[in-house]
Amino acid sequence: MIPFFQWTGLSFEASWIVATVAEILLIALPVMLAVALVIYADRKIWAAMALRKGPNVVGPIGILQSFADGLKVFLQETIIPSAANKGLFLIAPIITFTVALMAWAVIPFNSGAVLADINVGLLYVLAISSLGVYGVVIAGWSSNSKYPFFSAMRASAQMISYEVSIGFILICVVLWAGSFNLNEIVKAQKDHVWIINGFVANPLLFPVWVMFLISGMAETARAPFDLTEAESELVAGYQTEYSSMAFALYWLGEYANVLLMCALNATLFWGGWLPPLDIPVLYLVPGLVWLLLKILFFFFIFSWVKATVPRYRYDQLMRLGWKIFLPLSLFFVFAISGYLMATGHFA
Amino acid sequence: MIQAFAFYLFTAIMLFSAVSVIFARNPVHSVLWLILAFFNAAGLMVLIGAEFIAMLLVIVYVGAVAVLFLFVVMMLDIDFSEMRAGFIKNAPLGLLIAAVLLAELGLGLGVWHSGALQLGVASGAAATPEGLSNTAAIGALLYTRYLFLFEAAGIILLVAMIGAIVLTHRQRSDTRGQNVGRQIARRPEEATINVKPAVGQGVTL
C-alpha cells in the first residue's frame, strides 16, 4: 500500500505511516465487526443445542443483538470500587483488548496479504498470547476483592501451564515447515499428503493438532476450561467488579482471542488461505474466503464444545496440562524431529 | 528517521520504568514497571535486528518469569513500615553490589571496544552473516561451536529443576488422590447390581 500513498505525493516516511495505519484499521475494524457477529453466532448455536431460540428480537432473526448490547453497555455508568487501585483497574481491560488485536498483525489472509511479514511470526504470536494473562491478573489484583483475586490466581497458573505444551506443539509445526514465518508455514502445507493441503492429514501431526485445539480452549479460557469465570464458584471471576465499557472490552477481547485461536488452527494445521484440496478449480475462490470458512468452522467447534462439555475441575485441568499434554507434546517433538532426520528432511 | 525516533522512545520508556521499579512504593507496581522495562528492551532488540532474541525475551521474561514474580508478590502480605526500617541497614550492601555491577558493565564495554572478543564489531553492526535469518544464525552457532557449553547449561537446568521438585515435593498420607485410570476402567457392571424386588418387599443393603 506504500507505493499508492507515495503516488499521491507523500514522502516515503509519511506514506509508510499512513499505509501502516490504514492496514491496521483494515484488519482491526473487520475483526471487531466479526467479534460482534460471532458473539451472536455463539449464542445462537448454544441456544440451538439446548433447543431454545436464542436472541431473535433485535433486527431480523436477532442479528443486531450484539450491537444493541454494545449500545446498552456504552450508555451505562462506569463504576470504580472505592477500594480498587484506580489506575490499574482501568488499564487492565485495555491491555486485554489491545493484546487480543495485536496478534492479528502476523496472520496471513492471502499469499503475501499480511500486515507484518516478520521472520519470527510464530514466536510473535506466542509472545503476544503470553501477554494476555496480564489483563486478567491485573484486573484481579486491582479490584481488591476476593473472587477476582482467586480468578487471577487461577488464570495465571492455567495460562502458563498450557503455554508450555503449546510451545512444544508449535515447535512440531516449525520443524516440519522449516520456518517461523506464518506465510511460509502455509506454503509448506501445499500438497502435504497426496493432494490435501494441510498438516492435519499427516498421521504424525494429527494428534498434535488435537492437542493444540484443546490447549487453545484452555489458553483462551473457553468452556470447558473457563475456570477463571466459573460462576458457581467465583461470581464472574476477574470481571466481577467491572461494569460498562470496561466490562465490554473484556467481552470483545475474549472473543477476539477465540477468533485468533481459530485462525491459528486454520493457518498452522489446515492450510490457512490454501483451499483444502490442491485442485486448480478451487484456487478460483480467493484465499481470504477459504481462511474465513476455516475460521468459522473452528469457531463452530468451539461453540459446540461450550454447549456440550461440562466444566473441568481445577486439579483435573492442571493434570491434563502437566501430566498428559506436556509429556505427549514432548514425545511428538522427539518423534517428528527423529522422523525428519531419518528421512533427510533437514539435508 | 523512524528508527531513531523508535530508539529514543524505547530507551526513554525503559529508563523511566527501570527507575520506577526502584521508586514505586507498592511491590506490585514495581513488578509491573519491570515488565514494561523488559518489553522496551525487547523493542530495542528488534531495532538492532535481533528479532529472535527479542521474542524470546518477551516469551520467557514477560510471559513466564514476570507472571510468577507477580503471582508471588501479589500473595505476599507486605508491611511497608517494616520494609523501610531495613533500608539504612542494607544500604551499604546494596551500594556495594551496584558498584560491582557497574564495574563489570564498564569492563565488558572496554573489552568489547578493544575487539578482543569476537562478539561482533565495535561499530555495533550486527554479526549475522548475509542472507541468514538470525534464528538460523544463532542455531548454527549454538549447535556447533558452543555445543558442549549449551548442552552443559541444559543439564545444569535439568538438575536444578529436578532438585527443586524433589525438595518441595511431600508425600501426604492424609489425602486421597484421584486415580483417573482406575475411574475410567470401572464398568457399570462391576459397580452396580440390578435387583428386582417384588412390590412391597424392598431390598436389603
XYZ file of C-alpha atoms in Angstrom:
552
model
C 0.000 0.000 0.000
C 3.062 2.238 0.433
C 3.537 2.839 -3.355
C -0.078 4.029 -3.581
C 0.417 6.705 -0.925
C 3.763 7.684 -2.469
C 1.910 8.105 -5.760
C -0.385 10.622 -4.040
C 2.698 12.758 -3.411
C 3.722 11.883 0.169
C 7.332 11.222 1.178
C 8.354 7.599 1.928
C 8.192 8.036 5.725
C 4.804 9.758 5.626
C 3.336 7.221 3.242
C 4.746 4.393 5.387
C 2.957 5.769 8.446
C -0.316 6.391 6.593
C -0.195 2.969 4.912
C 0.520 1.153 8.192
C -2.320 2.928 9.992
C -4.653 2.168 7.089
C -3.650 -1.503 7.111
C -4.117 -1.758 10.875
C -7.627 -0.309 10.530
C -8.286 -2.660 7.622
C -7.646 -5.615 9.958
C -8.870 -4.295 13.320
C -12.275 -2.971 12.200
C -13.388 -6.179 10.411
C -12.132 -8.195 13.406
C -14.294 -6.067 15.722
C -17.299 -6.455 13.423
C -16.622 -10.202 13.237
C -16.469 -10.363 17.040
C -19.901 -8.739 17.318
C -21.405 -11.208 14.841
C -19.569 -14.175 16.301
C -20.949 -13.439 19.793
C -24.400 -13.580 18.213
C -23.492 -16.812 16.390
C -22.167 -18.306 19.623
C -25.443 -17.567 21.415
C -27.487 -18.921 18.514
C -25.501 -22.167 18.311
C -25.661 -22.600 22.048
C -29.414 -21.983 22.004
C -29.973 -24.404 19.139
C -28.166 -27.161 21.015
C -30.320 -26.504 24.077
C -33.493 -26.464 21.903
C -34.040 -22.771 22.545
C -34.447 -19.932 20.065
C -31.670 -17.662 21.282
C -31.616 -13.924 20.537
C -34.394 -13.262 17.984
C -35.833 -9.836 18.770
C -33.394 -7.112 17.709
C -33.187 -6.920 13.926
C -34.054 -9.758 11.509
C -33.545 -13.120 13.316
C -31.878 -11.139 16.098
C -28.736 -10.388 14.142
C -28.341 -6.899 15.671
C -28.415 -8.239 19.246
C -24.668 -7.682 19.842
C -24.897 -4.085 18.637
C -27.854 -3.428 20.909
C -25.905 -4.929 23.829
C -22.906 -2.791 22.911
C -25.037 0.373 22.870
C -26.584 -0.522 26.218
C -23.193 -1.124 27.814
C -21.815 2.057 26.272
C -24.504 4.145 27.945
C -24.014 2.603 31.379
C -22.112 4.237 34.205
C -18.544 3.040 34.838
C -18.432 2.043 38.470
C -14.992 2.014 40.095
C -14.915 0.341 43.521
C -13.607 2.750 46.160
C -11.025 0.238 47.425
C -9.754 -0.516 43.916
C -6.390 0.550 42.594
C -7.874 3.023 40.111
C -5.119 3.328 37.502
C -4.514 -0.404 37.144
C -8.233 -1.139 37.365
C -8.807 0.920 34.214
C -5.635 -0.187 32.392
C -6.376 -3.931 32.757
C -9.295 -4.187 30.269
C -7.353 -2.010 27.814
C -4.426 -4.459 27.986
C -6.694 -7.451 27.319
C -8.369 -5.732 24.384
C -5.139 -4.399 22.812
C -3.272 -7.676 23.147
C -6.187 -9.555 21.566
C -5.907 -7.331 18.483
C -2.086 -7.217 18.324
C -1.543 -10.837 17.367
C -3.625 -10.398 14.193
C -0.682 -8.469 12.710
C 1.078 -11.653 11.585
C -1.899 -13.722 10.384
C -1.647 -14.091 6.577
C -5.035 -13.516 4.903
C -3.780 -14.459 1.457
C -0.441 -15.070 -0.231
C 1.554 -12.066 0.996
C -1.520 -10.289 2.431
C -0.156 -9.823 5.939
C 0.433 -6.663 7.956
C 3.826 -7.649 9.397
C 5.604 -10.324 7.369
C 8.269 -10.996 10.014
C 10.704 -13.906 10.227
C 9.655 -14.886 13.726
C 5.884 -14.631 13.182
C 5.006 -17.701 15.221
C 7.212 -16.623 18.142
C 5.475 -13.244 17.989
C 2.103 -14.952 18.328
C 3.397 -16.946 21.304
C 4.840 -13.790 22.902
C 1.630 -11.816 22.444
C -0.604 -14.609 23.697
C 1.569 -14.845 26.814
C 0.825 -11.159 27.452
C -2.908 -11.843 27.545
C -2.672 -13.111 31.114
C -1.720 -9.662 32.405
C -5.119 -8.165 31.648
C -6.704 -10.831 33.847
C -4.099 -10.815 36.621
C -4.007 -7.028 36.940
C -7.819 -6.899 36.941
C -7.966 -9.499 39.691
C -5.450 -7.747 41.882
C -6.536 -4.146 41.342
C -10.208 -4.916 42.049
C -9.161 -5.527 45.655
C -11.852 -8.118 46.060
C -11.759 -11.816 46.910
C -13.328 -13.509 43.906
C -11.477 -11.544 41.229
C -8.247 -12.310 43.073
C -8.909 -16.065 43.123
C -9.731 -15.846 39.442
C -6.465 -14.033 38.695
C -4.505 -16.729 40.541
C -6.247 -19.438 38.544
C -5.744 -17.600 35.264
C -2.016 -17.105 35.705
C -1.415 -20.749 36.655
C -3.679 -22.059 33.890
C -2.232 -19.958 31.089
C 1.405 -20.646 31.988
C 0.686 -24.387 32.181
C -0.872 -24.594 28.761
C 1.620 -22.263 27.120
C 4.346 -24.831 27.804
C 2.634 -27.532 25.779
C 1.512 -25.044 23.109
C 5.195 -24.107 22.724
C 6.142 -27.738 22.052
C 3.212 -28.166 19.664
C 4.281 -25.118 17.676
C 7.840 -26.492 17.529
C 6.454 -29.604 15.793
C 4.868 -27.405 13.122
C 8.008 -25.282 12.766
C 10.177 -28.394 12.389
C 8.053 -29.617 9.521
C 7.622 -26.246 7.822
C 11.231 -25.151 8.382
C 10.249 -21.564 9.159
C 8.729 -19.374 11.875
C 7.079 -17.201 9.228
C 3.347 -17.938 9.067
C 3.166 -17.376 5.317
C 5.985 -19.898 4.786
C 4.205 -22.341 7.094
C 1.049 -22.068 4.988
C 3.045 -22.571 1.781
C 4.789 -25.627 3.254
C 1.371 -27.272 3.661
C 0.637 -27.312 -0.062
C 0.200 -30.902 -1.292
C 1.300 -32.125 2.112
C -0.308 -35.550 1.869
C -1.302 -36.530 -1.681
C -3.466 -33.563 -2.797
C -4.578 -32.442 0.659
C -3.350 -29.003 1.704
C -2.722 -29.052 5.444
C -0.536 -30.630 8.087
C -3.594 -32.153 9.710
C -3.679 -35.005 7.163
C -0.248 -36.107 8.375
C -0.545 -39.041 10.835
C 2.276 -37.641 12.994
C 0.803 -34.146 13.138
C -2.872 -35.034 13.553
C -2.594 -35.865 17.287
C -0.556 -32.697 17.701
C -3.411 -30.710 16.164
C -5.925 -32.320 18.559
C -3.730 -31.247 21.479
C -3.452 -27.758 20.006
C -7.226 -27.437 19.699
C -7.756 -28.446 23.338
C -4.853 -26.336 24.614
C -6.255 -23.431 22.628
C -9.529 -23.713 24.517
C -7.611 -23.707 27.803
C -5.416 -20.808 26.714
C -8.401 -18.629 25.796
C -10.214 -19.760 28.967
C -13.164 -21.013 26.938
C -15.571 -23.633 28.231
C -14.879 -26.354 29.397
C -11.785 -24.652 30.823
C -13.401 -21.341 31.834
C -12.426 -21.721 35.474
C -11.387 -18.092 35.670
C -15.031 -17.086 35.438
C -16.692 -20.143 36.904
C -19.945 -18.524 38.009
C -20.815 -21.248 40.506
C -17.623 -20.608 42.492
C -16.312 -17.132 41.667
C -19.364 -14.977 40.773
C -17.937 -13.696 37.456
C -14.249 -14.152 38.213
C -11.936 -11.284 37.383
C -14.801 -9.348 35.740
C -16.884 -9.222 38.924
C -16.149 -5.572 39.767
C -16.290 -4.318 36.181
C -19.169 -2.502 34.563
C -19.984 -0.607 31.408
C -17.345 -0.281 28.653
C -14.546 -1.787 30.768
C -16.649 -4.946 31.007
C -17.387 -4.810 27.278
C -13.672 -4.577 26.476
C -13.123 -7.927 28.236
C -16.006 -9.404 26.302
C -14.591 -8.155 22.979
C -11.010 -9.152 23.831
C -12.080 -12.633 24.838
C -13.891 -13.315 21.591
C -11.113 -11.705 19.518
C -8.762 -14.178 21.225
C -11.065 -17.086 20.407
C -11.189 -15.987 16.763
C -7.400 -15.716 16.783
C -7.102 -19.279 18.113
C -9.429 -20.428 15.305
C -7.282 -18.535 12.776
C -4.136 -20.172 14.190
C -5.728 -23.621 13.963
C -6.579 -22.887 10.343
C -3.183 -21.392 9.497
C -0.914 -23.875 11.252
C -2.703 -27.147 10.597
C -5.435 -26.708 7.991
C -3.615 -24.877 5.253
C -4.608 -21.270 6.046
C -5.617 -19.445 2.872
C -4.978 -22.521 0.698
C -8.053 -24.440 -0.448
C -8.496 -27.779 1.344
C -7.589 -29.800 -1.755
C -4.944 -28.946 -4.323
C -7.324 -28.865 -7.318
C -6.915 -25.956 -9.788
C -10.650 -25.125 -9.787
C -10.607 -24.445 -6.047
C -7.941 -21.766 -6.490
C -10.532 -19.613 -8.287
C -12.030 -18.860 -4.871
C -9.905 -16.163 -3.154
C -7.667 -17.287 -0.271
C -9.398 -14.928 2.154
C -12.680 -16.815 1.681
C -11.035 -20.168 2.442
C -9.422 -18.749 5.573
C -12.722 -17.248 6.765
C -14.561 -20.523 6.150
C -11.950 -22.403 8.174
C -12.090 -19.847 10.996
C -15.882 -20.145 11.132
C -15.628 -23.941 11.106
C -13.312 -23.865 14.119
C -15.500 -21.316 15.858
C -18.399 -23.724 15.434
C -16.296 -26.430 17.112
C -15.528 -24.044 19.994
C -19.245 -23.246 20.414
C -20.196 -26.884 20.125
C -17.761 -27.831 22.895
C -19.027 -24.953 25.052
C -22.606 -26.119 24.646
C -21.966 -29.805 25.349
C -18.989 -30.356 27.678
C -19.261 -29.692 31.428
C -16.627 -27.537 33.116
C -13.401 -29.156 34.296
C -12.383 -29.229 37.932
C -9.253 -27.195 38.590
C -6.998 -30.108 39.592
C -8.147 -32.043 36.534
C -7.242 -29.069 34.354
C -3.727 -28.985 35.813
C -3.417 -32.747 35.479
C -4.388 -32.594 31.809
C -1.875 -29.814 31.132
C 1.158 -31.083 33.026
C 0.762 -34.851 33.171
C -0.764 -35.577 29.776
C -0.198 -32.786 27.263
C 3.326 -31.869 28.323
C 4.851 -35.397 28.077
C 2.793 -36.161 24.973
C 3.807 -32.990 23.130
C 7.433 -33.543 24.147
C 7.182 -37.072 22.766
C 5.879 -35.735 19.467
C 8.722 -33.210 19.243
C 11.145 -36.145 19.515
C 9.154 -38.366 17.169
C 8.776 -35.714 14.492
C 12.357 -34.485 14.605
C 13.506 -38.124 14.553
C 11.340 -38.874 11.546
C 12.534 -35.764 9.725
C 16.166 -36.609 10.462
C 15.700 -40.195 9.292
C 14.065 -39.146 6.036
C 16.698 -36.493 5.335
C 14.241 -33.584 5.551
C 16.936 -31.284 7.002
C 19.609 -32.066 4.447
C 14.307 8.807 10.979
C 11.680 6.322 12.177
C 14.399 4.086 13.674
C 15.940 6.963 15.614
C 12.519 8.003 16.906
C 11.732 4.426 17.972
C 15.137 4.052 19.618
C 14.756 7.175 21.746
C 11.165 6.296 22.583
C 12.033 2.755 23.753
C 15.124 3.930 25.631
C 13.299 6.740 27.405
C 10.432 4.490 28.480
C 12.853 1.758 29.538
C 14.989 4.055 31.675
C 11.933 5.676 33.219
C 10.362 2.316 34.073
C 13.675 0.948 35.395
C 13.898 3.914 37.782
C 10.232 3.450 38.693
C 10.899 -0.197 39.630
C 13.069 1.109 42.455
C 10.979 4.079 43.471
C 7.499 2.537 43.302
C 6.048 2.255 46.801
C 3.948 -0.772 46.038
C 5.835 -4.015 45.155
C 3.153 -4.993 42.630
C 3.681 -1.680 40.832
C 7.429 -2.401 40.864
C 6.894 -5.719 39.088
C 4.617 -4.075 36.531
C 7.231 -1.398 35.812
C 9.807 -4.173 35.467
C 7.597 -5.833 32.855
C 7.407 -2.553 30.939
C 11.210 -2.324 31.066
C 11.526 -5.903 29.682
C 9.113 -5.058 26.941
C 11.006 -1.976 25.833
C 14.284 -3.900 25.946
C 12.655 -6.335 23.517
C 11.776 -3.352 21.335
C 15.430 -2.293 21.285
C 16.444 -5.840 20.313
C 14.072 -5.653 17.345
C 15.657 -2.364 16.317
C 19.164 -3.864 16.090
C 17.781 -6.749 14.037
C 17.838 -9.428 16.739
C 14.150 -10.305 16.472
C 14.653 -13.873 17.733
C 16.229 -12.662 20.999
C 13.511 -10.011 21.305
C 10.712 -12.573 21.043
C 12.443 -14.918 23.482
C 12.813 -12.023 25.917
C 9.085 -11.389 25.780
C 8.104 -15.079 25.932
C 10.481 -16.082 28.730
C 10.741 -12.978 30.899
C 7.444 -11.186 30.318
C 5.334 -14.258 29.673
C 6.637 -16.624 32.324
C 9.162 -15.241 34.815
C 7.368 -11.954 35.481
C 3.996 -13.695 35.797
C 5.428 -15.922 38.529
C 7.009 -12.858 40.167
C 3.664 -11.125 40.129
C 1.989 -14.276 41.395
C 4.263 -14.371 44.458
C 4.321 -10.629 45.135
C 0.541 -10.345 44.906
C 0.062 -13.038 47.503
C 2.557 -11.563 49.958
C 1.140 -9.502 52.750
C 3.777 -6.800 52.896
C 4.235 -4.425 55.813
C 5.588 -1.213 54.278
C 6.937 0.350 57.502
C 8.902 -2.810 58.241
C 10.352 -2.725 54.746
C 11.572 0.857 55.153
C 13.106 0.129 58.554
C 15.675 -2.182 56.971
C 16.721 0.392 54.383
C 19.631 2.050 56.269
C 20.948 -1.308 57.457
C 21.023 -2.833 53.955
C 22.095 0.288 52.063
C 25.908 -0.360 52.188
C 25.471 -3.896 50.841
C 23.194 -2.643 48.079
C 25.652 0.090 47.114
C 28.472 -2.475 47.017
C 26.519 -4.739 44.680
C 25.625 -1.756 42.491
C 29.321 -0.740 42.295
C 30.363 -4.286 41.304
C 27.675 -4.441 38.610
C 28.705 -1.058 37.233
C 32.393 -2.071 37.184
C 31.547 -5.314 35.348
C 29.491 -3.393 32.821
C 32.397 -0.962 32.251
C 34.841 -3.860 31.931
C 32.634 -5.624 29.427
C 32.279 -2.467 27.372
C 36.069 -1.917 27.416
C 36.815 -5.459 26.266
C 34.215 -5.207 23.528
C 35.715 -1.919 22.288
C 39.263 -3.313 22.255
C 37.962 -6.076 19.981
C 39.385 -8.975 21.989
C 36.073 -10.834 21.964
C 34.592 -11.925 18.661
C 31.069 -10.933 19.587
C 30.539 -8.518 16.782
C 32.241 -5.407 15.586
C 32.858 -2.337 17.702
C 30.778 -0.162 15.406
C 27.707 -2.040 16.630
C 26.849 -3.619 13.291
C 25.088 -6.958 13.640
C 27.305 -10.016 13.240
C 24.659 -12.067 11.429
C 26.011 -13.489 8.149
C 24.424 -12.234 4.954
C 21.278 -13.978 3.802
C 20.720 -15.882 7.064
C 17.868 -15.092 9.485
C 19.169 -14.624 12.991
C 17.201 -17.635 14.238
C 19.225 -19.822 11.881
C 22.459 -17.972 12.710
C 22.043 -18.450 16.465
C 21.079 -22.084 15.959
C 24.109 -22.752 13.772
C 26.422 -21.204 16.364
C 24.814 -22.848 19.420
C 24.761 -26.347 17.957
C 28.266 -26.338 16.503
C 30.783 -24.069 18.176
C 29.114 -23.846 21.588
C 27.501 -27.294 21.576
C 29.127 -28.591 24.775
C 28.554 -25.369 26.714
C 24.955 -25.295 25.528
C 24.296 -28.908 26.476
C 26.042 -28.399 29.821
C 23.763 -25.441 30.540
C 20.794 -27.631 29.665
C 21.908 -30.372 32.042
C 22.509 -27.886 34.864
C 18.998 -26.509 34.402
C 17.540 -30.026 34.344
C 19.355 -30.946 37.563
C 18.199 -27.710 39.191
C 14.625 -28.382 38.126
C 14.616 -31.954 39.436
C 16.267 -30.727 42.644
C 13.584 -28.090 43.170
C 10.824 -30.644 42.605
C 12.393 -33.199 44.948
C 12.956 -30.610 47.683
C 9.427 -29.233 47.617
C 7.537 -32.447 46.953
C 5.997 -34.034 50.004
C 4.025 -37.197 50.233
C 0.879 -36.650 52.229
C -0.771 -39.664 53.751
C -3.934 -37.889 54.876
C -5.244 -37.027 51.428
C -6.798 -39.354 48.913
C -5.622 -38.696 45.399
C -7.785 -39.327 42.385
C -6.768 -42.278 40.243
C -8.223 -41.321 36.893
C -7.123 -44.527 35.183
C -8.998 -46.654 37.707
C -12.093 -44.497 37.448
C -12.201 -44.781 33.676
C -11.537 -48.518 33.784
C -14.535 -49.026 36.107
C -17.547 -50.503 34.312
C -21.198 -50.179 35.390
C -21.500 -53.974 35.695
C -18.813 -54.134 38.396
C -20.140 -51.204 40.392
C -23.879 -51.778 40.355
C -26.221 -54.699 40.734
C -29.690 -54.895 39.333
C -32.188 -56.313 41.796
C -35.836 -56.647 41.040
C -37.645 -56.694 44.371
C -41.272 -57.706 44.499
C -43.708 -54.855 45.205
C -43.811 -54.030 48.940
C -40.736 -56.102 49.799
C -37.870 -53.630 49.445
C -34.204 -54.574 49.292
C -31.624 -55.371 51.938
C -28.418 -53.396 51.622
